[in-house]
mmCIF file of C-alpha atoms and ligand atoms in Angstrom:
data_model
loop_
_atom_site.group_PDB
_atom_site.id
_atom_site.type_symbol
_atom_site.label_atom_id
_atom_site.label_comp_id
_atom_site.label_asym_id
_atom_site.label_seq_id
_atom_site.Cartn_x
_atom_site.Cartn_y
_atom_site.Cartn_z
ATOM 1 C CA UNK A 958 -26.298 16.120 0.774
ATOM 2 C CA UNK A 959 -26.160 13.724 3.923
ATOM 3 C CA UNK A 960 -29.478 13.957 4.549
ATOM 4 C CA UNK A 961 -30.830 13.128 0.755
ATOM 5 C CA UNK A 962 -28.315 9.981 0.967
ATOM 6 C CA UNK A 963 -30.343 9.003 4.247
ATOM 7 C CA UNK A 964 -33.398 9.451 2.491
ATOM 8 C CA UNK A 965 -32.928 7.385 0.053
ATOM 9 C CA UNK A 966 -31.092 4.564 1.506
ATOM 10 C CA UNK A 967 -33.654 4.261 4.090
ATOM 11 C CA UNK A 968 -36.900 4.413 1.556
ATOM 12 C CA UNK A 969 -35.085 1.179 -0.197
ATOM 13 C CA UNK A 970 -33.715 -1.074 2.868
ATOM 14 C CA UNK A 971 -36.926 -3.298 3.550
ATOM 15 C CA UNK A 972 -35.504 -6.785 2.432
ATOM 16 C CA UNK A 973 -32.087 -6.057 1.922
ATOM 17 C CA UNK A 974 -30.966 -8.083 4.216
ATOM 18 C CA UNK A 975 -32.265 -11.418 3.406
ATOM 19 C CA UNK A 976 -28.809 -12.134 2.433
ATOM 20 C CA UNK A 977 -27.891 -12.403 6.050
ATOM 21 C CA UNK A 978 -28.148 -16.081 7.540
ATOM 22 C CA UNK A 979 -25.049 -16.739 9.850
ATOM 23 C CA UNK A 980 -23.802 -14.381 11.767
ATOM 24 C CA UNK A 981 -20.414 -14.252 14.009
ATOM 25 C CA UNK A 982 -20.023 -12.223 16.845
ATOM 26 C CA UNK A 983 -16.564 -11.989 18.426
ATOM 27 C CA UNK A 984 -15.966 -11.587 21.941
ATOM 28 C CA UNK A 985 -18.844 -13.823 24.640
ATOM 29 C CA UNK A 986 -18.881 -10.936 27.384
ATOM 30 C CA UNK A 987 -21.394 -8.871 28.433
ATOM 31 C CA UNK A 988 -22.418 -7.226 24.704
ATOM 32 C CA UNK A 989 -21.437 -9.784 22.749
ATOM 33 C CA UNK A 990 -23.099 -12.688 24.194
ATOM 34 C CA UNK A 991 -26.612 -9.924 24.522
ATOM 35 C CA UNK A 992 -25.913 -9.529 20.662
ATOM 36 C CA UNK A 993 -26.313 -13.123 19.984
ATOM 37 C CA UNK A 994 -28.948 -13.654 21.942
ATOM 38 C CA UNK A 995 -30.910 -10.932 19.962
ATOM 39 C CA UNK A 996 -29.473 -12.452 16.753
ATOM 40 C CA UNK A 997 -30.799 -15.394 17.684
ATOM 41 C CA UNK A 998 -34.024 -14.626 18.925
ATOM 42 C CA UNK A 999 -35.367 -11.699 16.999
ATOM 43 C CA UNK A 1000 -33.436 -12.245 13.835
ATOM 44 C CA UNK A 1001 -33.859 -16.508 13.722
ATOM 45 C CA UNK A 1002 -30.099 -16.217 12.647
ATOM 46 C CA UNK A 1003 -27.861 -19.169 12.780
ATOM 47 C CA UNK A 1004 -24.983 -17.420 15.177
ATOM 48 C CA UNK A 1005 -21.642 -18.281 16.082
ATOM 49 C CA UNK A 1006 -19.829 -17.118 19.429
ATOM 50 C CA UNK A 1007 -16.229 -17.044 19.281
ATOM 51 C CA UNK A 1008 -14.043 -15.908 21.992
ATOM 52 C CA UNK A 1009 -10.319 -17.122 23.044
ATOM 53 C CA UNK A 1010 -11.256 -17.604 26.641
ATOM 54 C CA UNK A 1011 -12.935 -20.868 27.312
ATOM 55 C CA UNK A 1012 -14.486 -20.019 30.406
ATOM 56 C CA UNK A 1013 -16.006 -16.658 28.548
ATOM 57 C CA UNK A 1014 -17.703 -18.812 26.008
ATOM 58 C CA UNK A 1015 -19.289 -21.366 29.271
ATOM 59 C CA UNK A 1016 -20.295 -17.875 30.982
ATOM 60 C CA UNK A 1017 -21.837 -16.012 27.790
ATOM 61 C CA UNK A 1018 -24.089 -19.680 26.989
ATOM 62 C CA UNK A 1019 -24.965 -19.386 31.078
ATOM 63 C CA UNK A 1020 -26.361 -15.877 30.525
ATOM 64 C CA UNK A 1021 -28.503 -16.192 27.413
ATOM 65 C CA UNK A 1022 -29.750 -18.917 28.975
ATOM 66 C CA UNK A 1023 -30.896 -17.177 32.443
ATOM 67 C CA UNK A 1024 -31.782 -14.073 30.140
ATOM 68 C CA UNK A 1025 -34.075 -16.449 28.056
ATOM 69 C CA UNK A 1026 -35.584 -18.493 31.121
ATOM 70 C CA UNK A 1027 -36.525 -14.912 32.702
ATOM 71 C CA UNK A 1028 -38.543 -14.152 29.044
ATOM 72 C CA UNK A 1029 -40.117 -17.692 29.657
ATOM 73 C CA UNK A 1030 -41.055 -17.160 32.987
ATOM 74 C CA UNK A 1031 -42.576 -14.131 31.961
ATOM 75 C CA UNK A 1032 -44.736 -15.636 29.327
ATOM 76 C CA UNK A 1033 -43.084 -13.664 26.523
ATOM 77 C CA UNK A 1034 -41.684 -16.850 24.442
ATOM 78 C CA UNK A 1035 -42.248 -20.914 25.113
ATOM 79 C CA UNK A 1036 -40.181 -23.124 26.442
ATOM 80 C CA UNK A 1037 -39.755 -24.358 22.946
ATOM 81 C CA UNK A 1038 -38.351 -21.397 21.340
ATOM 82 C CA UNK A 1039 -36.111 -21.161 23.856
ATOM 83 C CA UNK A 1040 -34.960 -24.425 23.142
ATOM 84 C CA UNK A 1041 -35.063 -22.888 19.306
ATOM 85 C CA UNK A 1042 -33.381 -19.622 20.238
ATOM 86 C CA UNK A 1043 -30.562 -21.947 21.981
ATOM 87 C CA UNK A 1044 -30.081 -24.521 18.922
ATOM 88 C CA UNK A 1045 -29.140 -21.569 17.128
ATOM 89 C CA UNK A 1046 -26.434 -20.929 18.989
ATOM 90 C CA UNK A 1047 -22.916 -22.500 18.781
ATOM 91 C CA UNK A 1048 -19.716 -21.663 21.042
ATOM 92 C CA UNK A 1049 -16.541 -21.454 19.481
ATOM 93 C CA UNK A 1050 -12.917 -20.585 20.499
ATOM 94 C CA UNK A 1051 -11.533 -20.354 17.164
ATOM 95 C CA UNK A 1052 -11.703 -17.315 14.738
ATOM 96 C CA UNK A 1053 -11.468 -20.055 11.447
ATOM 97 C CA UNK A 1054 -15.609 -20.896 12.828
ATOM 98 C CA UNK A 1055 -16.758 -17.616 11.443
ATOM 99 C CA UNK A 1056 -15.436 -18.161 7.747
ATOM 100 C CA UNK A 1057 -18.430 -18.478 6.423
ATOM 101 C CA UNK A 1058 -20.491 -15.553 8.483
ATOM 102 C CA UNK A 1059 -22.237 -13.583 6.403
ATOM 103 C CA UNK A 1060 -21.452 -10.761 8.781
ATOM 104 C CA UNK A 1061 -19.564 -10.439 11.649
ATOM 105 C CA UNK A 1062 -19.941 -8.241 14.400
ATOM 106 C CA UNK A 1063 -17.023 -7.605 17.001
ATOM 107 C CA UNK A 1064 -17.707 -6.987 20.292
ATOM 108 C CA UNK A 1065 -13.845 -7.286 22.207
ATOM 109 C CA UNK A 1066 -12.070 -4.728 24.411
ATOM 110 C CA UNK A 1067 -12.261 -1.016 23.024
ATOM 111 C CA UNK A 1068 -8.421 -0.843 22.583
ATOM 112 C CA UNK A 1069 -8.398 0.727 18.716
ATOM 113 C CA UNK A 1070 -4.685 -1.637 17.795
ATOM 114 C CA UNK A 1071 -6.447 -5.327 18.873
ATOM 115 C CA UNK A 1072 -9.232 -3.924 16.917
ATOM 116 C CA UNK A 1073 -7.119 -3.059 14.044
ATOM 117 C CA UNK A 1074 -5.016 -6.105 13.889
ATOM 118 C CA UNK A 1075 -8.662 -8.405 14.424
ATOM 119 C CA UNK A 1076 -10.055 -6.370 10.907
ATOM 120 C CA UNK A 1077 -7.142 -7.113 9.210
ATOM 121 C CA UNK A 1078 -7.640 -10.853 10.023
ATOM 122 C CA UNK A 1079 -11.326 -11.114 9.340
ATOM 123 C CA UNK A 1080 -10.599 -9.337 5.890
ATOM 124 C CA UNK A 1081 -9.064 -11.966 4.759
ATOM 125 C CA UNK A 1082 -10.765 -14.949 6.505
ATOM 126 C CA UNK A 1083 -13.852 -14.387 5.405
ATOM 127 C CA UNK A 1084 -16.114 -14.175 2.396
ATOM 128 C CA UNK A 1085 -15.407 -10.917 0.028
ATOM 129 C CA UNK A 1086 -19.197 -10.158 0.526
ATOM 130 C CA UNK A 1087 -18.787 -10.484 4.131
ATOM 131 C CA UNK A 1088 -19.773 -7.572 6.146
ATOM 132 C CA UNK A 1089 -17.818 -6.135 9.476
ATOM 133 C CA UNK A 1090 -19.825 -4.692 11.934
ATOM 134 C CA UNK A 1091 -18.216 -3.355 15.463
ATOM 135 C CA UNK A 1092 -19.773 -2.753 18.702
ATOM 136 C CA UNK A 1093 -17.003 -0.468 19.537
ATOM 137 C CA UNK A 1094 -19.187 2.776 22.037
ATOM 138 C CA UNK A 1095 -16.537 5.073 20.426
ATOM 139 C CA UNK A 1096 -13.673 4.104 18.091
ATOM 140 C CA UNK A 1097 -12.804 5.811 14.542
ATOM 141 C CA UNK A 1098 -14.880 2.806 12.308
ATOM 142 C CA UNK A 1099 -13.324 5.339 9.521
ATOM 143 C CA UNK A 1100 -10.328 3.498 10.961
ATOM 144 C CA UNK A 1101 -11.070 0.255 11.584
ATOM 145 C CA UNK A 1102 -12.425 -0.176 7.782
ATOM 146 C CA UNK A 1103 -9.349 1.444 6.778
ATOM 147 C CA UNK A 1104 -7.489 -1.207 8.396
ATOM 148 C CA UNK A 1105 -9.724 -3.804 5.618
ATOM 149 C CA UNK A 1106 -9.620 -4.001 1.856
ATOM 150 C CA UNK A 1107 -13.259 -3.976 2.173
ATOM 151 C CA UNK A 1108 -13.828 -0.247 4.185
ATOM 152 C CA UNK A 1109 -17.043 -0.156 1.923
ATOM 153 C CA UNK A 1110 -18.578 -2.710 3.521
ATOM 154 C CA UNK A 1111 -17.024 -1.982 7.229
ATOM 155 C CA UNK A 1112 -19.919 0.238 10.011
ATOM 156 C CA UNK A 1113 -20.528 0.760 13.135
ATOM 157 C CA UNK A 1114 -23.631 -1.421 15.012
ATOM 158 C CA UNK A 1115 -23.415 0.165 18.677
ATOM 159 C CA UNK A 1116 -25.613 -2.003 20.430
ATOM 160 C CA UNK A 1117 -26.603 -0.958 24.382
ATOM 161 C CA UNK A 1118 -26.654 -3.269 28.065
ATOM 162 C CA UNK A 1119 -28.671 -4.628 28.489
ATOM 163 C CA UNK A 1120 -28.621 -5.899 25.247
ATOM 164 C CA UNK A 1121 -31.848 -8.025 24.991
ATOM 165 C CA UNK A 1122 -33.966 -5.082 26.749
ATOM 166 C CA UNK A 1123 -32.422 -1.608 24.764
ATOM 167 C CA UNK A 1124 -34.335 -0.667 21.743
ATOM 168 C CA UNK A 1125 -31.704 1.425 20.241
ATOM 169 C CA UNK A 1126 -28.826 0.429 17.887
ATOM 170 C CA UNK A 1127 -26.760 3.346 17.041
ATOM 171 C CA UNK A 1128 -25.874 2.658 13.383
ATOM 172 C CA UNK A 1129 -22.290 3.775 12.947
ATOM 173 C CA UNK A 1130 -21.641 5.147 8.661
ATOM 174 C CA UNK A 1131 -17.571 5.353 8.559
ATOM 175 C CA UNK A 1132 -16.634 8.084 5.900
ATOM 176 C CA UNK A 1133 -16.316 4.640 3.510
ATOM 177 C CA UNK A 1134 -19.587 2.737 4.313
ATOM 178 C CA UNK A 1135 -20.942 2.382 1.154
ATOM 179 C CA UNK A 1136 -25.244 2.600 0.668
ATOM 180 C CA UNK A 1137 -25.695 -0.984 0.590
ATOM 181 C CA UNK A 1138 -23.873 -1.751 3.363
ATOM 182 C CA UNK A 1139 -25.796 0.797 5.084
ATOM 183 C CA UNK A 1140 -28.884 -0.517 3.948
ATOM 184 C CA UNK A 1141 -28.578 -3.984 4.715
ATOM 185 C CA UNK A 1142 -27.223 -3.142 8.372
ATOM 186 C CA UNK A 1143 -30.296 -0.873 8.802
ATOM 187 C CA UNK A 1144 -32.784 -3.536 7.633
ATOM 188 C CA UNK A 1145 -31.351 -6.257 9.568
ATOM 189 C CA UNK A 1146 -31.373 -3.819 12.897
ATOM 190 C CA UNK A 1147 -35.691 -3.499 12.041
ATOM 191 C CA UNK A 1148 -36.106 -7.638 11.777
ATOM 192 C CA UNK A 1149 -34.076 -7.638 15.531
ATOM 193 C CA UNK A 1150 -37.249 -5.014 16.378
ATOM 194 C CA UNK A 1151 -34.382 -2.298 17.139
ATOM 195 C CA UNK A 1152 -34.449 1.046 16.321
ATOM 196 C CA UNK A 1153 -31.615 2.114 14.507
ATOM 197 C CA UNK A 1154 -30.719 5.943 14.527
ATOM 198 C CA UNK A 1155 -27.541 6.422 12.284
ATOM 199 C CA UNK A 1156 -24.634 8.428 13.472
ATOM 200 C CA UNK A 1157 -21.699 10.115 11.691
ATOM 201 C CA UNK A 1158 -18.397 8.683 12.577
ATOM 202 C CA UNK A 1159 -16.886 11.572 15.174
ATOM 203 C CA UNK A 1160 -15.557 10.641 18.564
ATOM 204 C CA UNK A 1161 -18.506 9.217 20.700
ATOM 205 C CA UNK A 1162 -21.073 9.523 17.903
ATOM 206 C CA UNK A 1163 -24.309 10.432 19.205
ATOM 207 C CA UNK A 1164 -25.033 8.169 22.601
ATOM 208 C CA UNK A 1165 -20.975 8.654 24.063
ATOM 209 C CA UNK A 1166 -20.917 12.286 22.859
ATOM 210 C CA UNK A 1167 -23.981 12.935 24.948
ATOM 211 C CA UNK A 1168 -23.909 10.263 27.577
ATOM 212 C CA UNK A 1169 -20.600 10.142 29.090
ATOM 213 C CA UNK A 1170 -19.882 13.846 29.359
ATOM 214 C CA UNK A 1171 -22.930 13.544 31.490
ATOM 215 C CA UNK A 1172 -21.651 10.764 33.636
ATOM 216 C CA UNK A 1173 -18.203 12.384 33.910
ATOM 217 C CA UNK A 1174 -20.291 15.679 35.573
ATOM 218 C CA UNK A 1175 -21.669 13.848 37.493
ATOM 219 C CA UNK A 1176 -18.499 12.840 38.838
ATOM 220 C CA UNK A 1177 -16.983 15.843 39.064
ATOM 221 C CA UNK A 1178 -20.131 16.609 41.340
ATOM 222 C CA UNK A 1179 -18.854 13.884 43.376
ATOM 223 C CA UNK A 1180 -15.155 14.921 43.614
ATOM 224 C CA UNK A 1181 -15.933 18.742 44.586
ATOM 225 C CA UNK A 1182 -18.151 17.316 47.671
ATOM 226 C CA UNK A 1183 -21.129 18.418 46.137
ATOM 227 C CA UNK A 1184 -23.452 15.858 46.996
ATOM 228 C CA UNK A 1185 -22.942 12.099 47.896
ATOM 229 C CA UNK A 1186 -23.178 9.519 45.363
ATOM 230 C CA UNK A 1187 -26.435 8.429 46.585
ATOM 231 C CA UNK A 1188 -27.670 12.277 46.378
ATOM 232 C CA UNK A 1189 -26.473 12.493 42.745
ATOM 233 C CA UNK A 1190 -28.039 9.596 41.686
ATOM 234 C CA UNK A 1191 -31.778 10.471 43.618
ATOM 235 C CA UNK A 1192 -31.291 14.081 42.125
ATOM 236 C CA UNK A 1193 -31.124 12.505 38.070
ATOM 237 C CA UNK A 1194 -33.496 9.593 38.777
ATOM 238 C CA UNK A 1195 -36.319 11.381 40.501
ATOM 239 C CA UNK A 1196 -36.063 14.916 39.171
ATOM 240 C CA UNK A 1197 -34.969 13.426 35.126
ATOM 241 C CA UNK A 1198 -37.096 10.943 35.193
ATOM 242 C CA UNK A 1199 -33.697 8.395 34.482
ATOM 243 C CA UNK A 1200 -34.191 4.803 35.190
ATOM 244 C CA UNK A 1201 -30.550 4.480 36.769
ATOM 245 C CA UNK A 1202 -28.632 7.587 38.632
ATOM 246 C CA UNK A 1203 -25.685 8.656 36.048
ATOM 247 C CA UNK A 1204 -23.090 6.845 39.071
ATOM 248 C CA UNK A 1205 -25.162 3.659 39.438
ATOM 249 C CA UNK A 1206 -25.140 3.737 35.204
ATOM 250 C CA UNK A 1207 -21.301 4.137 35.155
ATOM 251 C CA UNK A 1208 -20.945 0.979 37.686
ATOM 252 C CA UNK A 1209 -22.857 -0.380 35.394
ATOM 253 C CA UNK A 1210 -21.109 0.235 32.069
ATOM 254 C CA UNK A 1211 -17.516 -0.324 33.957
ATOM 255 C CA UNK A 1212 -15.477 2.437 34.795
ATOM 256 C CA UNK A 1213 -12.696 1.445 32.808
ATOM 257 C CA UNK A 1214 -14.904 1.597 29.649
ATOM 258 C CA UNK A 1215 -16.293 5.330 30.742
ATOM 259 C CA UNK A 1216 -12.448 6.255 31.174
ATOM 260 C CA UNK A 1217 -11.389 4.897 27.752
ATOM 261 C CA UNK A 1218 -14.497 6.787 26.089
ATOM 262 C CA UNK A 1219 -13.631 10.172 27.961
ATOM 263 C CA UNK A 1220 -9.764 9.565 26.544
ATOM 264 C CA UNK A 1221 -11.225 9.436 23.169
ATOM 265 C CA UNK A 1222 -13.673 12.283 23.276
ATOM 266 C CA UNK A 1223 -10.658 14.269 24.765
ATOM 267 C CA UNK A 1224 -8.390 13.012 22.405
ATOM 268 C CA UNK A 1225 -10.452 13.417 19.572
ATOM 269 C CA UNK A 1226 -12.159 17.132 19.948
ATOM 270 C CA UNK A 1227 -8.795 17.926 21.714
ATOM 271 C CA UNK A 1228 -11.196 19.968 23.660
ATOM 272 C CA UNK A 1229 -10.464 20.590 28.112
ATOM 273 C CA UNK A 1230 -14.383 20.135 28.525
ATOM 274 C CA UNK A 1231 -13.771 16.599 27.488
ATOM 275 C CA UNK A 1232 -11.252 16.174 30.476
ATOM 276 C CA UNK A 1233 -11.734 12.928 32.049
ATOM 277 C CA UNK A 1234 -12.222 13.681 36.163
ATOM 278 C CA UNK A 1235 -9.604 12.619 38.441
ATOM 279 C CA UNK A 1236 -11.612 10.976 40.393
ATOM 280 C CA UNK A 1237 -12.340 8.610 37.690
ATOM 281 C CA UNK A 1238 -9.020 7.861 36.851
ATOM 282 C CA UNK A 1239 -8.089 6.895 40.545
ATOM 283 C CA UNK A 1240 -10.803 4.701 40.857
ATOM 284 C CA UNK A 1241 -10.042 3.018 37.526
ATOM 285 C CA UNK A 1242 -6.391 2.969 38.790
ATOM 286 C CA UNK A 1243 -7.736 1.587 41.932
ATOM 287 C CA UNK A 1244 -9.359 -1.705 40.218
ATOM 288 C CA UNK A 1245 -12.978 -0.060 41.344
ATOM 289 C CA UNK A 1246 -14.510 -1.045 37.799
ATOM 290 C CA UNK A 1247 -18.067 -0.449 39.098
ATOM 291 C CA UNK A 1248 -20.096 -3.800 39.312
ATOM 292 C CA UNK A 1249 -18.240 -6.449 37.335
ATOM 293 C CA UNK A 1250 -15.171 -5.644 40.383
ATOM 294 C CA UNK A 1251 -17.563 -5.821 43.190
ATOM 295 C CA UNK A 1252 -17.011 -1.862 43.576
ATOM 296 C CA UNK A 1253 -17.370 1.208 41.997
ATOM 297 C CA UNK A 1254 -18.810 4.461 43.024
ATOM 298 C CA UNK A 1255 -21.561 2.037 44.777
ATOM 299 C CA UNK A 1256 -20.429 -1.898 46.633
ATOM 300 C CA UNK A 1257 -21.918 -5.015 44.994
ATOM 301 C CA UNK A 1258 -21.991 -7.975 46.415
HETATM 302 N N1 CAA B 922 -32.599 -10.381 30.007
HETATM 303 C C1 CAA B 922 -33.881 -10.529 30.370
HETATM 304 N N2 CAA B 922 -34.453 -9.828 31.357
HETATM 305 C C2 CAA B 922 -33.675 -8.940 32.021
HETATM 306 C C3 CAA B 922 -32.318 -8.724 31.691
HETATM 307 C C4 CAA B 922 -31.781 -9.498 30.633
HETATM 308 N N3 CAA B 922 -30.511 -9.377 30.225
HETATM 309 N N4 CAA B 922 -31.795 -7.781 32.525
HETATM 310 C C5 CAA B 922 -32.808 -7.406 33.346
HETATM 311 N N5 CAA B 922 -33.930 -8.096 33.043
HETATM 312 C C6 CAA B 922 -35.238 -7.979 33.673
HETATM 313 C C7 CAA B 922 -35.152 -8.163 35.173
HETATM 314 O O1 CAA B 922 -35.173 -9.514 35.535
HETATM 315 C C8 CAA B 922 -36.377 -7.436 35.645
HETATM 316 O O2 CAA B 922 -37.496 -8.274 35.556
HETATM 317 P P1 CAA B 922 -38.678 -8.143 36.646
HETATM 318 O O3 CAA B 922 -39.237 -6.766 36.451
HETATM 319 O O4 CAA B 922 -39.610 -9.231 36.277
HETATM 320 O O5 CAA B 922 -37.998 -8.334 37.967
HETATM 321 C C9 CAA B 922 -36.569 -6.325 34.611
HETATM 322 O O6 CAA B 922 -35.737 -6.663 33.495
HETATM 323 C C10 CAA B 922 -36.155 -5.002 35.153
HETATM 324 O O7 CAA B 922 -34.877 -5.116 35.744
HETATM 325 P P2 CAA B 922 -34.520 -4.629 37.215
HETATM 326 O O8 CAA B 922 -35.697 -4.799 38.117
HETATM 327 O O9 CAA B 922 -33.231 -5.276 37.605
HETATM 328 O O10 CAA B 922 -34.170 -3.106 37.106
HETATM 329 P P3 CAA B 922 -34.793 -1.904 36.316
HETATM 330 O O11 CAA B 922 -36.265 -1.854 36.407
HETATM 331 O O12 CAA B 922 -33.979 -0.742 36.750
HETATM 332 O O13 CAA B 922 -34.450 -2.177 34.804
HETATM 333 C C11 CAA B 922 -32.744 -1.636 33.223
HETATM 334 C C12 CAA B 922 -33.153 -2.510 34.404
HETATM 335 C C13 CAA B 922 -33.577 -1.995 31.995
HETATM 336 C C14 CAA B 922 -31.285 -1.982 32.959
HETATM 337 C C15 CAA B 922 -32.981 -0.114 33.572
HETATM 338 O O14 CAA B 922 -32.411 0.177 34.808
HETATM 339 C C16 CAA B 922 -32.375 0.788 32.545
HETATM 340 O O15 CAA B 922 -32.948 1.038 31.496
HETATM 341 N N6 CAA B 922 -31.177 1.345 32.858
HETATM 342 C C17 CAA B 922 -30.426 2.194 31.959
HETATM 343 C C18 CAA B 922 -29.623 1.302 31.061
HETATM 344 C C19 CAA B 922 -28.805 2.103 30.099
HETATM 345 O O16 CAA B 922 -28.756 3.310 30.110
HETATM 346 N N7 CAA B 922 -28.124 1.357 29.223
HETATM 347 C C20 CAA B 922 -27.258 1.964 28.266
HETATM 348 C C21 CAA B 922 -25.890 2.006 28.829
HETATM 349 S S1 CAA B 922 -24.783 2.737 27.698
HETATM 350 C C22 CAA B 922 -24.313 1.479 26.724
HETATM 351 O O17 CAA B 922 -24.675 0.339 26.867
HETATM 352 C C23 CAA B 922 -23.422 1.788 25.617
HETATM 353 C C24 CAA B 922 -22.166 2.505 25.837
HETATM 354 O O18 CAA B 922 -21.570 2.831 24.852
HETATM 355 C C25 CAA B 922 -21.571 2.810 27.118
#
């Protein structure tokens, strides 16, 4: 039954969503400001940035516009749509800015309550044919629409880091996500030349599910002295072919964020073989984030 809904929501998305002009994305840090870049550039969508923290917003419009010089420098776009891609743009600190967003996409701290309470806000600050989109890697979006008067029109649009380079958007259905919603989501995801894949909404979906159990291995590797980090990482990169070792990836995602997902997919499944490793948790503890602290499994300068 699944499946034949897939089907046909797929066969009739091209076009759907022409509807979507302005988009908000809440939150200017590492995902959300690489979400309105693509927005921007890919979709030619008029997109608003809104984030509390001032300095966020002044660091999220410094790194689109590196990201975008690189693409210049490159040859892949002019120095005129840059200029384009930028004028789309606009930096905001107050949620009121994304009234009239056609859809919204939230990209803050994976804490499920701030989620919640944010949902409950946008439900009734923006349009009723306003759709809410979160970038959450593994929270119930069953939940978070729940949270709305709208759960129809509430899914999941996992987008990866970097942002502007990752071809995949994991397309998150809640159990309420109605076709259209679907649909539309899954169209716009094609005009940002993404590929979505849709997931069911279970703890992880498909990338988390798959991903960080991996990761969290790995660690364990680590803890039980089985190889150094460095011997870990060579062992996945040049015998799997991966582009980063599964240690060098976690620095990368933040460890903090690897920890939270583990809690869920332990939570969640309420299965031991989702057991976060100790040694993540001390790290975390520790204020070793991975590369946004300066020092995770690896040192960054
Ligand atoms: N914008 C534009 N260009 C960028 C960029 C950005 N944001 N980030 C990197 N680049 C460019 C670099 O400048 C570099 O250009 P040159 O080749 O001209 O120097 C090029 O991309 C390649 O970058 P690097 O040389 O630094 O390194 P790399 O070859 O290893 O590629 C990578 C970087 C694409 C990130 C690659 O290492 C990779 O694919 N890593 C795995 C990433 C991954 O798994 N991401 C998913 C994480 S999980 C997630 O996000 C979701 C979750 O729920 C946890």
């Amino acid at each position: 039954m699944v499946e034949v809904l897939e089907q046909s929501a797929l066969a009739a998305i091209n076009g759907k969503s022409a509807g979507i002009k302005t988009v908000g994305i809440i939150g200017a840090g590492q995902m959300g400001h690489g979400i309105a870049q693509v927005m921007a550039h890919k979709g030619e969508l008029d997109v608003i940035v809104q984030d509390v923290n001032a300095q966020a917003l002044e660091r999220a419009a410094a790194g689109i516009e590196q990201s975008l010089q690189k693409f210049v420098t490159k040859d892949v776009i002019t120095s005129d749509k840059k200029s384009d891609i930028l004028n789309r743009l606009r930096f905001e600190s107050a949620l009121d800015a994304l009234k009239d967003a056609d859809l919204v996409v939230e990209a803050i701290i994976e804490n499920e309550e701030i989620k919640k309470d944010l949902f409950k806000k946008l439900d009734v600050l923006v349009k009723p044919s306003a759709i809410l989109a979160s970038n959450t890697s593994s929270i119930s979006i069953t939940r978070l629409a729940a949270a709305t008067k709208r759960p129809e029109q509430v899914i999941g649009m996992h987008f990866m880091n970097p942002v502007p380079l990752m071809k995949l958007v994991e397309i998150i259905r809640g159990a309420q996500t109605s076709d259209d919603t679907y649909a539309i989501v899954a169209d716009l995801t094609a005009r940002l030349d993404k590929t979505g894949v849709m997931s069911r909404d279970f703890p992880g979906f498909i990338s988390n599910r798959v991903l960080m159990p991996l990761i969290n291995e790995a660690i364990f590797a680590l803890f039980e002295g089985i190889g150094s980090a460095e011997n870990i990482d060579t062992v996945m990169k040049l015998g799997m072919n991966h582009p980063m070792g599964p240690l060098t990836l976690a620095d990368f995602i933040g460890l903090d964020t690897c920890l939270a997902i583990m809690n869920v997919l332990h939570e969640g499944f309420n299965d031991p073989r989702f057991r976060p490793c100790p040694l993540l948790k001390q790290y975390v503890d520790a204020g070793y984030l991975g590369r946004k602290s300066g020092r995770g499994f690896f040192q960054y300068s």
